[in-house]
Amino acid sequence: MPEDELHSIRIHLDRLLAERGMTLTELSAQVGITVVNLSVLKNGRAKAVRFSTLSRICDVLGCQPGDLITHEPAGPAGPSEPA
């Protein structure tokens, strides 16, 4: 997959922070991850996330991974099969 190819994974960190009245800076301090790295995740520019990071974010926000990350397919699941 080309590095600049768009993906269909969406991160809902903004919504979760707003629902909890928390800032990215507060989350950063509680999770132990830099604001810059959380911002990359929040803005959908992250290429990967460690399970340990995901777990800490979910612990602090009191959520499940599915509350934070969703898959929104843009089109067909894959190339069509020959008949």
Short mmCIF file of N, CA, C and O in Angstrom, two decimals:
data_model
loop_
_atom_site.label_atom_id
_atom_site.label_comp_id
_atom_site.label_asym_id
_atom_site.label_seq_id
_atom_site.Cartn_x
_atom_site.Cartn_y
_atom_site.Cartn_z
N MET A 1 0.86 -1.18 0.00
CA MET A 1 0.00 0.00 0.00
C MET A 1 0.90 1.23 0.00
O MET A 1 1.77 1.35 0.85
N PRO A 2 0.69 2.14 -0.92
CA PRO A 2 1.50 3.36 -0.95
C PRO A 2 1.35 4.14 0.35
O PRO A 2 0.28 4.18 0.96
N GLU A 3 2.45 4.77 0.76
CA GLU A 3 2.47 5.49 2.04
C GLU A 3 1.43 6.60 2.11
O GLU A 3 0.86 6.87 3.16
N ASP A 4 1.14 7.26 0.99
CA ASP A 4 0.20 8.37 1.01
C ASP A 4 -1.24 7.94 0.74
O ASP A 4 -2.12 8.77 0.65
N GLU A 5 -1.48 6.63 0.63
CA GLU A 5 -2.83 6.14 0.36
C GLU A 5 -3.74 6.41 1.57
O GLU A 5 -3.35 6.19 2.71
N LEU A 6 -4.93 6.87 1.29
CA LEU A 6 -5.89 7.13 2.37
C LEU A 6 -6.42 5.82 2.91
O LEU A 6 -6.50 4.82 2.21
N HIS A 7 -6.79 5.84 4.17
CA HIS A 7 -7.36 4.65 4.79
C HIS A 7 -8.76 4.99 5.28
O HIS A 7 -9.18 6.14 5.27
N SER A 8 -9.49 3.99 5.69
CA SER A 8 -10.88 4.21 6.11
C SER A 8 -11.07 4.02 7.61
O SER A 8 -12.17 3.76 8.07
N ILE A 9 -10.00 4.17 8.37
CA ILE A 9 -10.07 4.10 9.83
C ILE A 9 -10.26 5.52 10.34
O ILE A 9 -9.56 6.44 9.94
N ARG A 10 -11.23 5.71 11.22
CA ARG A 10 -11.53 7.03 11.78
C ARG A 10 -11.28 6.99 13.29
O ARG A 10 -11.67 6.04 13.98
N ILE A 11 -10.66 8.04 13.80
CA ILE A 11 -10.38 8.20 15.22
C ILE A 11 -11.33 9.25 15.78
O ILE A 11 -11.45 10.34 15.21
N HIS A 12 -11.98 8.95 16.86
CA HIS A 12 -13.00 9.83 17.45
C HIS A 12 -12.54 10.44 18.78
O HIS A 12 -13.33 10.60 19.70
N LEU A 13 -11.26 10.78 18.84
CA LEU A 13 -10.70 11.32 20.07
C LEU A 13 -11.31 12.68 20.42
O LEU A 13 -11.59 12.95 21.58
N ASP A 14 -11.54 13.53 19.42
CA ASP A 14 -12.16 14.84 19.67
C ASP A 14 -13.50 14.69 20.38
O ASP A 14 -13.78 15.37 21.36
N ARG A 15 -14.34 13.80 19.85
CA ARG A 15 -15.68 13.60 20.42
C ARG A 15 -15.59 13.09 21.85
O ARG A 15 -16.28 13.59 22.75
N LEU A 16 -14.72 12.11 22.09
CA LEU A 16 -14.59 11.54 23.43
C LEU A 16 -14.06 12.58 24.42
O LEU A 16 -14.53 12.64 25.57
N LEU A 17 -13.09 13.39 24.00
CA LEU A 17 -12.58 14.43 24.88
C LEU A 17 -13.66 15.45 25.20
O LEU A 17 -13.82 15.85 26.36
N ALA A 18 -14.43 15.86 24.20
CA ALA A 18 -15.50 16.84 24.42
C ALA A 18 -16.56 16.27 25.37
O ALA A 18 -17.02 16.97 26.27
N GLU A 19 -16.92 15.01 25.18
CA GLU A 19 -17.92 14.39 26.04
C GLU A 19 -17.47 14.33 27.49
O GLU A 19 -18.29 14.34 28.41
N ARG A 20 -16.16 14.26 27.71
CA ARG A 20 -15.63 14.15 29.06
C ARG A 20 -15.10 15.47 29.60
O ARG A 20 -14.58 15.54 30.71
N GLY A 21 -15.21 16.53 28.80
CA GLY A 21 -14.73 17.84 29.23
C GLY A 21 -13.24 17.85 29.50
O GLY A 21 -12.77 18.52 30.43
N MET A 22 -12.49 17.15 28.68
CA MET A 22 -11.05 17.00 28.89
C MET A 22 -10.31 17.58 27.69
O MET A 22 -10.79 17.50 26.56
N THR A 23 -9.14 18.14 27.95
CA THR A 23 -8.32 18.65 26.86
C THR A 23 -7.29 17.60 26.46
O THR A 23 -7.02 16.65 27.21
N LEU A 24 -6.71 17.80 25.29
CA LEU A 24 -5.66 16.91 24.82
C LEU A 24 -4.46 16.95 25.77
O LEU A 24 -3.82 15.92 26.01
N THR A 25 -4.18 18.13 26.32
CA THR A 25 -3.07 18.28 27.27
C THR A 25 -3.33 17.47 28.54
O THR A 25 -2.42 16.81 29.05
N GLU A 26 -4.57 17.50 29.03
CA GLU A 26 -4.91 16.70 30.23
C GLU A 26 -4.79 15.22 29.94
O GLU A 26 -4.26 14.46 30.76
N LEU A 27 -5.28 14.80 28.78
CA LEU A 27 -5.17 13.39 28.40
C LEU A 27 -3.71 12.98 28.30
O LEU A 27 -3.32 11.92 28.79
N SER A 28 -2.91 13.83 27.69
CA SER A 28 -1.49 13.56 27.54
C SER A 28 -0.82 13.30 28.89
O SER A 28 -0.07 12.35 29.05
N ALA A 29 -1.12 14.16 29.85
CA ALA A 29 -0.53 14.02 31.18
C ALA A 29 -0.96 12.73 31.87
O ALA A 29 -0.16 12.06 32.52
N GLN A 30 -2.23 12.35 31.70
CA GLN A 30 -2.75 11.16 32.37
C GLN A 30 -2.33 9.86 31.68
O GLN A 30 -2.16 8.83 32.33
N VAL A 31 -2.15 9.93 30.35
CA VAL A 31 -1.79 8.72 29.60
C VAL A 31 -0.28 8.54 29.54
O VAL A 31 0.20 7.42 29.43
N GLY A 32 0.47 9.65 29.60
CA GLY A 32 1.92 9.56 29.52
C GLY A 32 2.43 9.54 28.09
O GLY A 32 3.46 8.93 27.80
N ILE A 33 1.71 10.18 27.20
CA ILE A 33 2.08 10.28 25.79
C ILE A 33 2.12 11.77 25.45
O ILE A 33 1.30 12.54 25.94
N THR A 34 3.06 12.16 24.61
CA THR A 34 3.19 13.58 24.29
C THR A 34 1.94 14.11 23.59
O THR A 34 1.23 13.37 22.90
N VAL A 35 1.71 15.40 23.77
CA VAL A 35 0.59 16.06 23.10
C VAL A 35 0.75 15.93 21.59
O VAL A 35 -0.22 15.72 20.87
N VAL A 36 1.98 16.04 21.11
CA VAL A 36 2.23 15.94 19.67
C VAL A 36 1.79 14.57 19.15
O VAL A 36 1.10 14.47 18.12
N ASN A 37 2.15 13.50 19.84
CA ASN A 37 1.76 12.16 19.38
C ASN A 37 0.25 11.95 19.47
O ASN A 37 -0.34 11.33 18.58
N LEU A 38 -0.37 12.46 20.51
CA LEU A 38 -1.83 12.36 20.60
C LEU A 38 -2.50 13.19 19.51
O LEU A 38 -3.53 12.78 18.96
N SER A 39 -1.92 14.32 19.17
CA SER A 39 -2.46 15.15 18.11
C SER A 39 -2.39 14.44 16.76
O SER A 39 -3.33 14.53 15.96
N VAL A 40 -1.30 13.76 16.50
CA VAL A 40 -1.17 12.97 15.27
C VAL A 40 -2.27 11.92 15.20
O VAL A 40 -2.91 11.74 14.16
N LEU A 41 -2.53 11.26 16.31
CA LEU A 41 -3.59 10.26 16.37
C LEU A 41 -4.95 10.92 16.17
O LEU A 41 -5.77 10.48 15.35
N LYS A 42 -5.20 12.00 16.89
CA LYS A 42 -6.49 12.70 16.84
C LYS A 42 -6.81 13.20 15.44
O LYS A 42 -7.96 13.15 15.01
N ASN A 43 -5.81 13.66 14.72
CA ASN A 43 -6.03 14.22 13.39
C ASN A 43 -5.99 13.19 12.27
O ASN A 43 -6.03 13.54 11.10
N GLY A 44 -5.93 11.91 12.63
CA GLY A 44 -5.99 10.84 11.63
C GLY A 44 -4.72 10.67 10.83
O GLY A 44 -4.75 10.07 9.76
N ARG A 45 -3.61 11.17 11.32
CA ARG A 45 -2.35 11.05 10.59
C ARG A 45 -1.48 9.91 11.10
O ARG A 45 -0.42 9.64 10.54
N ALA A 46 -1.91 9.22 12.15
CA ALA A 46 -1.12 8.11 12.69
C ALA A 46 -1.17 6.93 11.73
O ALA A 46 -2.21 6.64 11.12
N LYS A 47 -0.05 6.26 11.58
CA LYS A 47 0.01 5.07 10.73
C LYS A 47 -0.20 3.81 11.55
O LYS A 47 -0.47 2.75 10.99
N ALA A 48 -0.05 3.92 12.86
CA ALA A 48 -0.20 2.77 13.75
C ALA A 48 -0.43 3.28 15.16
O ALA A 48 -0.16 4.44 15.47
N VAL A 49 -0.94 2.40 15.99
CA VAL A 49 -1.09 2.71 17.42
C VAL A 49 -0.78 1.43 18.20
O VAL A 49 -1.24 0.35 17.83
N ARG A 50 0.02 1.55 19.22
CA ARG A 50 0.36 0.39 20.05
C ARG A 50 -0.85 0.02 20.90
O ARG A 50 -1.59 0.89 21.36
N PHE A 51 -1.00 -1.26 21.15
CA PHE A 51 -2.09 -1.71 22.01
C PHE A 51 -1.94 -1.13 23.42
O PHE A 51 -2.93 -0.80 24.06
N SER A 52 -0.71 -0.98 23.89
CA SER A 52 -0.51 -0.41 25.23
C SER A 52 -0.99 1.04 25.27
O SER A 52 -1.58 1.48 26.26
N THR A 53 -0.77 1.78 24.19
CA THR A 53 -1.24 3.16 24.10
C THR A 53 -2.76 3.19 24.05
O THR A 53 -3.41 3.96 24.77
N LEU A 54 -3.33 2.36 23.21
CA LEU A 54 -4.78 2.28 23.09
C LEU A 54 -5.41 1.92 24.43
O LEU A 54 -6.41 2.51 24.85
N SER A 55 -4.80 0.98 25.12
CA SER A 55 -5.30 0.56 26.43
C SER A 55 -5.28 1.70 27.44
O SER A 55 -6.25 1.92 28.17
N ARG A 56 -4.18 2.46 27.48
CA ARG A 56 -4.08 3.59 28.43
C ARG A 56 -5.10 4.67 28.10
O ARG A 56 -5.73 5.25 29.00
N ILE A 57 -5.28 4.97 26.81
CA ILE A 57 -6.27 5.98 26.41
C ILE A 57 -7.66 5.53 26.85
O ILE A 57 -8.43 6.31 27.42
N CYS A 58 -7.98 4.26 26.61
CA CYS A 58 -9.30 3.74 27.00
C CYS A 58 -9.48 3.74 28.51
O CYS A 58 -10.57 4.05 29.01
N ASP A 59 -8.43 3.43 29.25
CA ASP A 59 -8.51 3.47 30.72
C ASP A 59 -8.84 4.88 31.21
O ASP A 59 -9.73 5.07 32.03
N VAL A 60 -8.13 5.87 30.68
CA VAL A 60 -8.31 7.26 31.12
C VAL A 60 -9.68 7.79 30.69
O VAL A 60 -10.36 8.47 31.46
N LEU A 61 -10.09 7.49 29.46
CA LEU A 61 -11.37 8.01 28.95
C LEU A 61 -12.56 7.15 29.35
O LEU A 61 -13.71 7.54 29.11
N GLY A 62 -12.31 6.00 29.94
CA GLY A 62 -13.40 5.11 30.34
C GLY A 62 -14.21 4.63 29.15
O GLY A 62 -15.43 4.69 29.17
N CYS A 63 -13.51 4.21 28.10
CA CYS A 63 -14.19 3.79 26.88
C CYS A 63 -13.65 2.46 26.38
O CYS A 63 -12.69 1.92 26.94
N GLN A 64 -14.25 1.95 25.34
CA GLN A 64 -13.80 0.75 24.66
C GLN A 64 -13.07 1.17 23.38
O GLN A 64 -13.35 2.25 22.84
N PRO A 65 -12.18 0.33 22.86
CA PRO A 65 -11.49 0.68 21.61
C PRO A 65 -12.45 1.04 20.47
O PRO A 65 -12.18 1.95 19.69
N GLY A 66 -13.60 0.38 20.41
CA GLY A 66 -14.58 0.67 19.37
C GLY A 66 -15.23 2.04 19.51
O GLY A 66 -15.81 2.54 18.55
N ASP A 67 -15.15 2.63 20.70
CA ASP A 67 -15.65 4.00 20.89
C ASP A 67 -14.67 5.00 20.28
O ASP A 67 -15.07 6.08 19.86
N LEU A 68 -13.41 4.62 20.24
CA LEU A 68 -12.34 5.50 19.79
C LEU A 68 -12.03 5.33 18.30
O LEU A 68 -11.72 6.29 17.61
N ILE A 69 -12.15 4.09 17.81
CA ILE A 69 -11.74 3.78 16.44
C ILE A 69 -12.89 3.09 15.71
O ILE A 69 -13.49 2.15 16.23
N THR A 70 -13.19 3.57 14.49
CA THR A 70 -14.19 2.90 13.66
C THR A 70 -13.64 2.74 12.25
O THR A 70 -12.71 3.44 11.84
N HIS A 71 -14.24 1.84 11.52
CA HIS A 71 -13.88 1.60 10.12
C HIS A 71 -15.04 2.04 9.26
O HIS A 71 -16.17 1.59 9.45
N GLU A 72 -14.76 2.93 8.35
CA GLU A 72 -15.79 3.46 7.45
C GLU A 72 -15.37 3.20 6.01
O GLU A 72 -14.67 4.03 5.40
N PRO A 73 -15.73 2.05 5.45
CA PRO A 73 -15.29 1.72 4.11
C PRO A 73 -15.76 2.76 3.09
O PRO A 73 -16.89 3.24 3.15
N ALA A 74 -14.89 3.09 2.16
CA ALA A 74 -15.20 4.09 1.15
C ALA A 74 -15.80 3.49 -0.10
O ALA A 74 -16.42 4.18 -0.89
N GLY A 75 -15.61 2.22 -0.31
CA GLY A 75 -16.11 1.59 -1.53
C GLY A 75 -16.13 0.08 -1.39
O GLY A 75 -16.19 -0.44 -0.29
N PRO A 76 -16.04 -0.62 -2.51
CA PRO A 76 -16.05 -2.08 -2.47
C PRO A 76 -14.90 -2.61 -1.61
O PRO A 76 -13.84 -2.00 -1.51
N ALA A 77 -15.13 -3.77 -1.01
CA ALA A 77 -14.14 -4.36 -0.11
C ALA A 77 -12.87 -4.75 -0.85
O ALA A 77 -11.81 -4.84 -0.25
N GLY A 78 -12.95 -5.00 -2.12
CA GLY A 78 -11.75 -5.39 -2.86
C GLY A 78 -12.06 -5.52 -4.33
O GLY A 78 -13.18 -5.26 -4.76
N PRO A 79 -11.07 -5.92 -5.11
CA PRO A 79 -11.30 -6.07 -6.54
C PRO A 79 -12.32 -7.17 -6.81
O PRO A 79 -12.42 -8.13 -6.07
N SER A 80 -13.07 -7.01 -7.86
CA SER A 80 -14.09 -8.01 -8.19
C SER A 80 -13.41 -9.26 -8.71
O SER A 80 -12.38 -9.22 -9.34
N GLU A 81 -14.02 -10.38 -8.40
CA GLU A 81 -13.52 -11.68 -8.82
C GLU A 81 -13.91 -11.93 -10.26
O GLU A 81 -14.99 -11.56 -10.68
N PRO A 82 -13.05 -12.59 -11.03
CA PRO A 82 -13.44 -12.93 -12.39
C PRO A 82 -14.59 -13.92 -12.38
O PRO A 82 -14.69 -14.77 -11.51
N ALA A 83 -15.48 -13.84 -13.36
CA ALA A 83 -16.66 -14.72 -13.41
C ALA A 83 -16.32 -16.11 -13.85
O ALA A 83 -15.40 -16.41 -14.48
#
